[in-house]
Tab-separated table of C-alpha atoms and ligand atoms in Angstrom:
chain	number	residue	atom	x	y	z
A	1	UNK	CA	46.296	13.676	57.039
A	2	UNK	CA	49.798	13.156	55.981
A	3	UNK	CA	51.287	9.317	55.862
A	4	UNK	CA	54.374	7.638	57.186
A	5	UNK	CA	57.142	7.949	54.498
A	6	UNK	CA	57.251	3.840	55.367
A	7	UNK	CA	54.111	1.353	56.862
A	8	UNK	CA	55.104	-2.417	56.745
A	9	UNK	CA	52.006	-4.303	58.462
A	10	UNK	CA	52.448	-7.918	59.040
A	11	UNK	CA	55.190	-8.971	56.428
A	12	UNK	CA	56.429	-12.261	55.722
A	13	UNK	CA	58.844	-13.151	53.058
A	14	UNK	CA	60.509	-16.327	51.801
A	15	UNK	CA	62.025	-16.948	48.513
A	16	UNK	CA	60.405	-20.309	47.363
A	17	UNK	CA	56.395	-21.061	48.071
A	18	UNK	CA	57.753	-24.075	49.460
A	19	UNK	CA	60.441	-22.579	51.599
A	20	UNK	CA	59.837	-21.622	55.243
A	21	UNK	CA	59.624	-17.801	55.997
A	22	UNK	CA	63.460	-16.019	55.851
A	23	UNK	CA	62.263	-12.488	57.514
A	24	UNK	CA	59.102	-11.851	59.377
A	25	UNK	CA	57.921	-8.345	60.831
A	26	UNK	CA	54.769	-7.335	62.517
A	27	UNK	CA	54.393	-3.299	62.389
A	28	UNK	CA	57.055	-1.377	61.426
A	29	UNK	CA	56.207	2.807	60.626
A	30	UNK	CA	59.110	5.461	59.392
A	31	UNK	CA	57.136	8.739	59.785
A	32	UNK	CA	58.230	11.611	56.970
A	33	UNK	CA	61.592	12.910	57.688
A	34	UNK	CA	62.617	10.685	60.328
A	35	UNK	CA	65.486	7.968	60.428
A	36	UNK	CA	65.886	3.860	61.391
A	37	UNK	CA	69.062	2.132	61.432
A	38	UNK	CA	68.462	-1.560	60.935
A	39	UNK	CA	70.850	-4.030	62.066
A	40	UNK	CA	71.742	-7.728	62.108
A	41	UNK	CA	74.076	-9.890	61.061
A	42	UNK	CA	75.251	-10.826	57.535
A	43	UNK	CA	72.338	-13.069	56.095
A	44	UNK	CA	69.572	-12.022	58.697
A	45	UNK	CA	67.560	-10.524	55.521
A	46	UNK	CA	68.942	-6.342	55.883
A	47	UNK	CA	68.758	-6.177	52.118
A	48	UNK	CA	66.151	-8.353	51.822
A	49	UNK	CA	63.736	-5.555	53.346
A	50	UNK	CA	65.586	-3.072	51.666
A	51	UNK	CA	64.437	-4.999	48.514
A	52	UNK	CA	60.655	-5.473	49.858
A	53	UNK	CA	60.702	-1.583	51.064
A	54	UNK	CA	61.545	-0.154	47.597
A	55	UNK	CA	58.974	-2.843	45.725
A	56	UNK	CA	61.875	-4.866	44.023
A	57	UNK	CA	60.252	-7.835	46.027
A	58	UNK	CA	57.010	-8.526	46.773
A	59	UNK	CA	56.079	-10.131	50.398
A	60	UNK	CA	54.197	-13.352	50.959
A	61	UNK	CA	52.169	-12.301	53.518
A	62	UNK	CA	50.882	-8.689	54.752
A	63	UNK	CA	51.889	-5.476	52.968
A	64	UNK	CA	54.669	-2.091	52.521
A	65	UNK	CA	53.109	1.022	51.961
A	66	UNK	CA	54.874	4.589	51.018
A	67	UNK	CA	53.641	7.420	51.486
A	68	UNK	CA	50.179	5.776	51.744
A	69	UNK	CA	50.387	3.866	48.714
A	70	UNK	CA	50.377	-0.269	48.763
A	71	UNK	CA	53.126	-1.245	46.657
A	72	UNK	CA	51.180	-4.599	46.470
A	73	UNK	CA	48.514	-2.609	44.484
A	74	UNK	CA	50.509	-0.966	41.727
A	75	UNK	CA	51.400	-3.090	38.544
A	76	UNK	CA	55.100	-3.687	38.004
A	77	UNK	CA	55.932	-0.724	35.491
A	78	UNK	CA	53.665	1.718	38.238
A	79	UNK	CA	56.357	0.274	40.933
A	80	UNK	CA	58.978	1.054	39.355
A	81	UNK	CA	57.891	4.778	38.223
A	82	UNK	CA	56.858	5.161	41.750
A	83	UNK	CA	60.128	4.298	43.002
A	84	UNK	CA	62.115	6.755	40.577
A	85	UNK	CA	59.866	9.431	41.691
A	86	UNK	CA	60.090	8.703	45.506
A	87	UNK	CA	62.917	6.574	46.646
A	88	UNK	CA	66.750	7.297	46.956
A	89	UNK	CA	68.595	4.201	46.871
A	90	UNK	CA	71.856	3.956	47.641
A	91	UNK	CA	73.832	0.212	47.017
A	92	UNK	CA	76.209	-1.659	48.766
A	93	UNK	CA	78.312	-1.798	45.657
A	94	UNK	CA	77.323	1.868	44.467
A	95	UNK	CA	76.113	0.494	41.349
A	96	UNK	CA	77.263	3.786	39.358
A	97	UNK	CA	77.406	3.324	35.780
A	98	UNK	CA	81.571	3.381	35.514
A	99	UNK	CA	81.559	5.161	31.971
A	100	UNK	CA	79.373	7.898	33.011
A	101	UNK	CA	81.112	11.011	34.492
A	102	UNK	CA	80.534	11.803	38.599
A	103	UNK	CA	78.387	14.155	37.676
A	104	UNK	CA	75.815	12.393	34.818
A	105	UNK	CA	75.804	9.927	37.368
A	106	UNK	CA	74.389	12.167	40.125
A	107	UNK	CA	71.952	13.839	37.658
A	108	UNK	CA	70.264	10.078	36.488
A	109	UNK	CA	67.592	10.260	38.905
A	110	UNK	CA	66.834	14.011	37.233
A	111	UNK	CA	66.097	11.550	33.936
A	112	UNK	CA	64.245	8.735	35.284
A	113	UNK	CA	61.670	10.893	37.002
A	114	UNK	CA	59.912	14.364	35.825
A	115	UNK	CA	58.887	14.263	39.189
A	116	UNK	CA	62.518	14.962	40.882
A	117	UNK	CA	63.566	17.206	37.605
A	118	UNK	CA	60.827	19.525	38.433
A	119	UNK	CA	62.416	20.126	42.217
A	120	UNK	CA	65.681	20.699	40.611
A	121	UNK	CA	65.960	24.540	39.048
A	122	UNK	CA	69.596	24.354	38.363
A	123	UNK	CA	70.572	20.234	37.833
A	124	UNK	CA	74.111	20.887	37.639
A	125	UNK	CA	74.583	23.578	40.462
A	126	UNK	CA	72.365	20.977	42.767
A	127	UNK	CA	74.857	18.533	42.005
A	128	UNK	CA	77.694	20.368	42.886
A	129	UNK	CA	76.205	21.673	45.840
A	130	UNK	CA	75.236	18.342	47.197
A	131	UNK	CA	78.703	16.464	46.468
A	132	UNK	CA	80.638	19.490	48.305
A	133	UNK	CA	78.018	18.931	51.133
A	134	UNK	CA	79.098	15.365	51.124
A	135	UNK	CA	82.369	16.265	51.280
A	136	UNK	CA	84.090	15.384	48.124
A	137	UNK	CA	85.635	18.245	46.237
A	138	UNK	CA	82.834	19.064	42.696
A	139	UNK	CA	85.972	18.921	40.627
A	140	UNK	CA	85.987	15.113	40.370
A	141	UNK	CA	82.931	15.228	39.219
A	142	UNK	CA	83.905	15.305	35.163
A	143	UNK	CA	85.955	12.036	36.040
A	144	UNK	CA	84.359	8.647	34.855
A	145	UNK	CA	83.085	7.012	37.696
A	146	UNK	CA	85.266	3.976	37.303
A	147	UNK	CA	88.043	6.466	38.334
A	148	UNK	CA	86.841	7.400	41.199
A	149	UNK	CA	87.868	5.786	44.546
A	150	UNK	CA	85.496	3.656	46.846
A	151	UNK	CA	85.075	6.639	48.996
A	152	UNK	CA	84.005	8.821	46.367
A	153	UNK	CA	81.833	6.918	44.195
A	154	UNK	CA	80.035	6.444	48.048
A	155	UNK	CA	79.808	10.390	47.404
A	156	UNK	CA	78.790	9.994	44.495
A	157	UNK	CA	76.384	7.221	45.229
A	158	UNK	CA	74.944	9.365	47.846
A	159	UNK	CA	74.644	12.425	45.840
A	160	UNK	CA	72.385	10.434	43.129
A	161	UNK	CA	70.304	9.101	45.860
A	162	UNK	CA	69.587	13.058	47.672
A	163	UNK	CA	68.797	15.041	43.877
A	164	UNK	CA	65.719	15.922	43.712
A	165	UNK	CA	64.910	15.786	47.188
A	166	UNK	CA	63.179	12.017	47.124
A	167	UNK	CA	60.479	11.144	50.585
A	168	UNK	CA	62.468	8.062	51.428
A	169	UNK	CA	66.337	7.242	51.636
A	170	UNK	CA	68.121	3.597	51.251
A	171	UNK	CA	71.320	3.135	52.105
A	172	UNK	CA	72.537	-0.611	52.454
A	173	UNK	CA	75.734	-0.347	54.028
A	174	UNK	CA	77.134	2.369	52.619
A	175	UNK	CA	80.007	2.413	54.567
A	176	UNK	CA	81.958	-0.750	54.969
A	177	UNK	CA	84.566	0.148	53.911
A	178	UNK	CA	85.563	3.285	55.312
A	179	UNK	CA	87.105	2.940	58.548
A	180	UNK	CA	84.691	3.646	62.287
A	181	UNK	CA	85.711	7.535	62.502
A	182	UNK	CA	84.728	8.682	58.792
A	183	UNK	CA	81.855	6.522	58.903
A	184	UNK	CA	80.319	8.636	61.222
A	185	UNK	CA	81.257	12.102	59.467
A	186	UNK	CA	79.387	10.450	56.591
A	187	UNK	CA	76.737	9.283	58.282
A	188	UNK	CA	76.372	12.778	59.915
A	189	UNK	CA	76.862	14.709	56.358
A	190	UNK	CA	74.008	11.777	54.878
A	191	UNK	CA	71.802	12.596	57.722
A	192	UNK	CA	72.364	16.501	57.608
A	193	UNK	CA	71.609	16.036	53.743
A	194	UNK	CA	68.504	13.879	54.104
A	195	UNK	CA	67.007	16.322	56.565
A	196	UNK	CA	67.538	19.050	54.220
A	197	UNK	CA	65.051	17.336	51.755
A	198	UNK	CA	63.023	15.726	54.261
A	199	UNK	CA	63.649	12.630	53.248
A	200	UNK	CA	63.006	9.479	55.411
A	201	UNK	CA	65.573	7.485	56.028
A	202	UNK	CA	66.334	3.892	56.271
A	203	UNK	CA	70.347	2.912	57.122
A	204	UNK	CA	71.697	-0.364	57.070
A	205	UNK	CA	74.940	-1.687	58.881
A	206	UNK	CA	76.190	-4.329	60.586
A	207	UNK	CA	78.122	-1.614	63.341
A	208	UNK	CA	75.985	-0.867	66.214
A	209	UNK	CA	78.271	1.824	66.548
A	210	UNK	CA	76.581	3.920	64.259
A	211	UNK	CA	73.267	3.207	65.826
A	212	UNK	CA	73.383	6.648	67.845
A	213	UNK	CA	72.798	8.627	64.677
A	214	UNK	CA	69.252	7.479	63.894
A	215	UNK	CA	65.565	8.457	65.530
A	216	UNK	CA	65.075	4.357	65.986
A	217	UNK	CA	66.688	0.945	65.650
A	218	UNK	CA	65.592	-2.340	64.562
A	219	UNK	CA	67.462	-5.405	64.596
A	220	UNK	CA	67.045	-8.504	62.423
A	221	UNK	CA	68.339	-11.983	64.013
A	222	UNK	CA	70.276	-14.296	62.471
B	301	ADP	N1	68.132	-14.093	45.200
B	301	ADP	C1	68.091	-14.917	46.263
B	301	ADP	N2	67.548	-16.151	46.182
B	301	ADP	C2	67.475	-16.971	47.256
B	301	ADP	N3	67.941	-16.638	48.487
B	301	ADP	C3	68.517	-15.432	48.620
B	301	ADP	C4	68.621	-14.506	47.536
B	301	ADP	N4	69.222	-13.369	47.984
B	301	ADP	C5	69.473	-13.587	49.288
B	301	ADP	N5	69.051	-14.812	49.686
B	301	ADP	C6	69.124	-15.369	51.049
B	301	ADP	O1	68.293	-14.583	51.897
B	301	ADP	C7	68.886	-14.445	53.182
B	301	ADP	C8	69.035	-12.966	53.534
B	301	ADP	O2	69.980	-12.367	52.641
B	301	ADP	P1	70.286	-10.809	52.654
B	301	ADP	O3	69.000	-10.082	52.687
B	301	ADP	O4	71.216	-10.518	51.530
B	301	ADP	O5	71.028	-10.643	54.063
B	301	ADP	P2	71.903	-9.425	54.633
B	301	ADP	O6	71.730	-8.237	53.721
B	301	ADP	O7	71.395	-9.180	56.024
B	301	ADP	O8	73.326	-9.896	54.662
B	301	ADP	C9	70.224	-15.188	53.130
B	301	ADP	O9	70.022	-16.465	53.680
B	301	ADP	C10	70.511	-15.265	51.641
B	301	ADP	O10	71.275	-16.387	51.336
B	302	MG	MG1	73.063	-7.129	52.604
């Protein structure tokens, strides 16, 4: 029997024992290869659950499994290998290391995880291959990230996330600050990309706009 990619059961959160709960969610399920936007306003807790989906935080109450497994249940250092092996994140901010070139960048994930390496024949070539696929011309990719512009360290940023073909896909607002039409080609490209692997995918943004894209929506309130 194959898992959901995603299983949140019951989940409350709040960031002080003594605080009341900030985000609480009853059943929530991503099956393998399939796609939720999530939604809400700035502060409603979008990269909160981001943050409790890829094990960074740990929930008060009820649990997040991937791929069967209870992050609850794994020890810090096992949460964090499991992520590197199994998650794609991709960061508001990109997070790219600036001094590292496009393409070392990309090929991190490669490092961090045998696991990813080993679905990888050709590192390099799969880098290229996915940044033309996102639509950024490979060339760039011997430039130092920090010389790259917002729209293609998001390449970038996405490329990293897809090598090595991880189960589940983060994105937390990816594209704020590309304008509405090319945030839908690069939702489209992301999505195209992310089926290619089969990864599931979780998108974040505050546009409703781009809420079309996805197999389901979920919407945090304020
Ligand atoms: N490290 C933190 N410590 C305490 N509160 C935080 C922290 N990070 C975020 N918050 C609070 O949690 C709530 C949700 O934040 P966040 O998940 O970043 O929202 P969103 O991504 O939807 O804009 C906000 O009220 C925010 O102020
Ligand atoms: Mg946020």
């Amino acid at each position: 029997m194959s898992h959901p990619a995603i299983a949140i059961s019951n989940l409350a959160f709040r960031w002080r024992p003594a605080d009341a709960f900030c985000l609480e969610l009853a059943n929530v399920t991503v099956d393998a290869g399939k796609s939720l936007f999530l939604h809400g306003p700035s502060g409603s807790g979008k990269s909160t659950l981001l943050n409790l989906i890829g094990g960074v935080l740990l929930p008060a109450r009820g649990s997040v499994s991937l791929l069967g497994q209870p992050l609850g249940e794994l020890s810090a250092s096992r949460r964090d290998a499991f992520r590197a092996d199994h998650l794609g994140f991709i960061f508001q901010q990109f997070n790219l290391i600036p001094y590292l070139s496009g393409l070392d960048n990309v090929l991190l994930p490669c490092r961090f995880s045998a696991r990813r390496a080993k679905r990888v024949s050709q590192p390099e070539v799969e880098a290229r291959r996915l940044i033309g696929a996102l639509d950024l011309d490979p060339a760039l990719l011997g430039r130092p990230a920090a010389e790259l512009s917002v729209g293609q360290q998001q390449r970038v940023a996405a490329a990293r996330a897809l090598i090595g073909q991880p189960e589940i896909l983060i994105a937390d607002e990816p594209t704020s600050a590309l304008d509405a039409e090319r945030q839908a080609a690069f939702v489209e490209l992301l999505l195209s990309e992310a089926g290619r692997a089969g990864s599931a995918v979780v998108f974040v943004s505050h546009d409703l706009r781009l809420a079309t894209h996805f197999d389901h929506s979920l919407a945090l309130a304020a």
